[in-house]
Short mmCIF file of C-alpha atoms in Angstrom, two decimals:
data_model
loop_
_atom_site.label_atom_id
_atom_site.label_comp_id
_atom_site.label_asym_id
_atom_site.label_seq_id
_atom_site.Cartn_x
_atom_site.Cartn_y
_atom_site.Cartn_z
CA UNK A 188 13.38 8.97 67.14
CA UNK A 189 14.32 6.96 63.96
CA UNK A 190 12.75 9.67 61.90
CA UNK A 191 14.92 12.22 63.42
CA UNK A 192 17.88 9.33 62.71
CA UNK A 193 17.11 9.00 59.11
CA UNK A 194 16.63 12.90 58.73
CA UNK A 195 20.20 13.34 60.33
CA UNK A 196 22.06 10.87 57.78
CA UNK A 197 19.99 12.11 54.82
CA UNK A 198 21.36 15.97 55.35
CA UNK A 199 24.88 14.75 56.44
CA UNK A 200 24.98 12.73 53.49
CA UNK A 201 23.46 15.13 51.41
CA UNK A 202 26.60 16.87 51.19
CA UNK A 203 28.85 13.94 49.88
CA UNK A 204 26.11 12.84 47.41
CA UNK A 205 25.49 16.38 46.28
CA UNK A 206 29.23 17.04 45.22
CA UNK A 207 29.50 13.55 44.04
CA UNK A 208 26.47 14.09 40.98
CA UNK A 209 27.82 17.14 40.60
CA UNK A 210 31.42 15.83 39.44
CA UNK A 211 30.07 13.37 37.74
CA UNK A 212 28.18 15.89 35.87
CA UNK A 213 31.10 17.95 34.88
CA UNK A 214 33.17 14.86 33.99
CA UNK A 215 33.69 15.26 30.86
CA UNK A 216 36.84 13.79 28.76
CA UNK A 217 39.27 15.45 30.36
CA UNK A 218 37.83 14.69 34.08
CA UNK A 219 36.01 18.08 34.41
CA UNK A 220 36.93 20.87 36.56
CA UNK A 221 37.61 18.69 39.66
CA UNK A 222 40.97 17.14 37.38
CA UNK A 223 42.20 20.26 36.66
CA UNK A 224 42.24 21.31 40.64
CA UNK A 225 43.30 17.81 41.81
CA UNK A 226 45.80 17.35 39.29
CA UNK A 227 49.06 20.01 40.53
CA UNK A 228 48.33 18.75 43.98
CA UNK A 229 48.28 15.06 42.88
CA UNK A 230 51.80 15.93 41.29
CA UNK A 231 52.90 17.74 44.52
CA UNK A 232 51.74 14.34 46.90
CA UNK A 233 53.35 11.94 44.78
CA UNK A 234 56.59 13.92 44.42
CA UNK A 235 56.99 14.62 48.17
CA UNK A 236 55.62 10.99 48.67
CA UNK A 237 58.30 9.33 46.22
CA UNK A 238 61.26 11.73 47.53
CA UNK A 239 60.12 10.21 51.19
CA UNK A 240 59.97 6.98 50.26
CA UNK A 241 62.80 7.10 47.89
CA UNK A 242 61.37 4.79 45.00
CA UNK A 243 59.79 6.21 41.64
CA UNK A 244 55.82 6.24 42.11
CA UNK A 245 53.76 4.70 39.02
CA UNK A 246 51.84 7.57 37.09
CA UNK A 247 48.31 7.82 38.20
CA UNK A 248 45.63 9.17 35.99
CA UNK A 249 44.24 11.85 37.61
CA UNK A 250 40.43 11.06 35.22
CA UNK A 251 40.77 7.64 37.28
CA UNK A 252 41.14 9.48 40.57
CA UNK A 253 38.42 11.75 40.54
CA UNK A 254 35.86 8.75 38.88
CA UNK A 255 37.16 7.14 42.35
CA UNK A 256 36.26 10.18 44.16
CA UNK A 257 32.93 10.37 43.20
CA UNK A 258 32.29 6.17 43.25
CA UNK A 259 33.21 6.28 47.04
CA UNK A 260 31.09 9.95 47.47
CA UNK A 261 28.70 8.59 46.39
CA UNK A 262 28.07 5.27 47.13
CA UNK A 263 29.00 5.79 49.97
CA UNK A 264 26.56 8.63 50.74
CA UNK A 265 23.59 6.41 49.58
CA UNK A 266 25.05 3.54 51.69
CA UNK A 267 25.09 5.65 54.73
CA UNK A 268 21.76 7.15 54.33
CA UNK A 269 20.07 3.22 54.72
CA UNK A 270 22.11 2.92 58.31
CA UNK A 271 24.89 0.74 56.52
CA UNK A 272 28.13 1.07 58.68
CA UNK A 273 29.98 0.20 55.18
CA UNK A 274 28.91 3.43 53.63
CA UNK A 275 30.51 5.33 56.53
CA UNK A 276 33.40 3.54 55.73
CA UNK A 277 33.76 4.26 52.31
CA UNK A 278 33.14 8.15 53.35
CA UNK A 279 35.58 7.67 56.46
CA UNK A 280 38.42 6.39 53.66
CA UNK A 281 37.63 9.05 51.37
CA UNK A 282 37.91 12.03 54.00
CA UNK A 283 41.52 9.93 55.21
CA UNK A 284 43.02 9.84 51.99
CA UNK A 285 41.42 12.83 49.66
CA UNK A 286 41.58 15.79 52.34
CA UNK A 287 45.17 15.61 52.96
CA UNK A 288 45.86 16.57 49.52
CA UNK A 289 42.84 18.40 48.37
CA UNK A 290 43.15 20.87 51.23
CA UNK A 291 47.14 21.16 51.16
CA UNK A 292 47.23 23.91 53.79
CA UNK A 293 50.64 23.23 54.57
CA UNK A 294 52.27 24.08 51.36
CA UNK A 295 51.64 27.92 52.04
CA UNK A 296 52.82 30.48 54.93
CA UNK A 297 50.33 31.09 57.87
CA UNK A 298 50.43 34.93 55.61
CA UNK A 299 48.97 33.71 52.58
CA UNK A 300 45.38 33.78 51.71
CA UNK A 301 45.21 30.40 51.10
CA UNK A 302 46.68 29.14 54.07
CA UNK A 303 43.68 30.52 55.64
CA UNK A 304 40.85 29.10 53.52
CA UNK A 305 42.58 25.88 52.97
CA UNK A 306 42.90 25.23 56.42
CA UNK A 307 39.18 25.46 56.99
CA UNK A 308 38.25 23.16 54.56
CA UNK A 309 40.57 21.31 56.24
CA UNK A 310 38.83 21.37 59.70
CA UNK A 311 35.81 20.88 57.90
CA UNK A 312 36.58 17.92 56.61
CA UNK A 313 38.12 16.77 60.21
CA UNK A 314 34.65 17.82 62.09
CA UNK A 315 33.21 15.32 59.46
CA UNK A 316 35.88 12.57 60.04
CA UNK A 317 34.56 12.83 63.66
CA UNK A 318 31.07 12.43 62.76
CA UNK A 319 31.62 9.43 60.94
CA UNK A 320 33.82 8.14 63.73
CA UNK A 321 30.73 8.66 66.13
CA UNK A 322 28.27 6.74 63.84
CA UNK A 323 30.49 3.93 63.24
CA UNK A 324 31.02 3.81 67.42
CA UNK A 325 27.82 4.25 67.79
CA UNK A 326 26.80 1.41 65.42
CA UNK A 327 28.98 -1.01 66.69
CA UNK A 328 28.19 -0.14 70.31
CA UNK A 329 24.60 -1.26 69.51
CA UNK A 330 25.52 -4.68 67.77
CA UNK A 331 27.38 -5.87 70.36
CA UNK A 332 25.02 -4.50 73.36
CA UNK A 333 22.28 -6.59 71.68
CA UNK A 334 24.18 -9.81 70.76
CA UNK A 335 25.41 -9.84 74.45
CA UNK A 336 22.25 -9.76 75.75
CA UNK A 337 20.53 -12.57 73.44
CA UNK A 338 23.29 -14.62 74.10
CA UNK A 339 22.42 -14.23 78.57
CA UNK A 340 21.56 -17.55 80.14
CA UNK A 341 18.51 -17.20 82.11
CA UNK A 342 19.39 -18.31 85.43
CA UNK A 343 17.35 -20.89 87.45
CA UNK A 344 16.07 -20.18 90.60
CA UNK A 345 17.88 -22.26 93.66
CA UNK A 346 15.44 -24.58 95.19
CA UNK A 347 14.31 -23.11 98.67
CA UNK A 348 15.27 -24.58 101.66
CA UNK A 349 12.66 -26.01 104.24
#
């Protein structure tokens, strides 16, 4: 059974730590091809953020985003494929923050090709949020199951009565 455990975390997080070396390869000086797809919808988030808000965001390097990207990818990948619960956080955070605007679905018409494809990346990412959420129940589940039952009194057996 922990075989089959390990297996499990080493595919799932096969897919964060794959994308992860493979941004890091393509980071070059101008943050690779991963900048130049993050960067309009970066502009479009803070806008609609700052017009929401209604103060001036700072200007955020988009090279510093995507070097975040792939620190919490993939540290958190390897993290999660030892059993650490703080690796599925750091993938948990990621998939919060970095799908909303990555896989901006909502800036296009339920007509437009995009809508479509963006919205299933979307889900994808979602289905994964879920995962995570199980693993992180499911770890926390087990910590306290076992602490409560080391911490049992054992009980002493009433004297019997003549």
């Amino acid at each position: 059974m922990g075989f089959f455990s390990f297996l499990g975390r080493v595919l799932f997080a096969s897919l964060f730590i794959l994308s992860a070396w493979q941004m890091f390869n393509d980071f070059g000086a101008d943050g690779g091809p991963a900048a130049k797809e993050l960067a309009p919808k970066l502009d479009l988030t803070k806008a609609h953020l700052s017009s929401r808000l209604g103060v001036s965001l700072p200007h955020i390097e988009v090279k510093q985003v995507v070097s975040a990207i792939v620190a919490l990818k993939g540290l958190g990948g390897l993290l999660f494929v030892v059993g650490n619960i703080f690796g599925a956080y750091l993938l948990a955070f990621y998939l919060v923050i970095v799908s909303p605007i990555l896989y901006d679905f909502y800036n296009y018409g339920p007509k437009d090709r995009q809508f479509s494809l963006l919205l299933t990346e979307f889900l994808q990412s979602v289905a994964l949020l879920g995962a995570l959420l199980f693993f992180i129940g499911m770890k926390n589940s087990r910590t306290t199951t076992s602490s409560k039952s080391s911490n049992l009194k054992k009980r002493t057996p009433k004297p019997k009565a003549a």
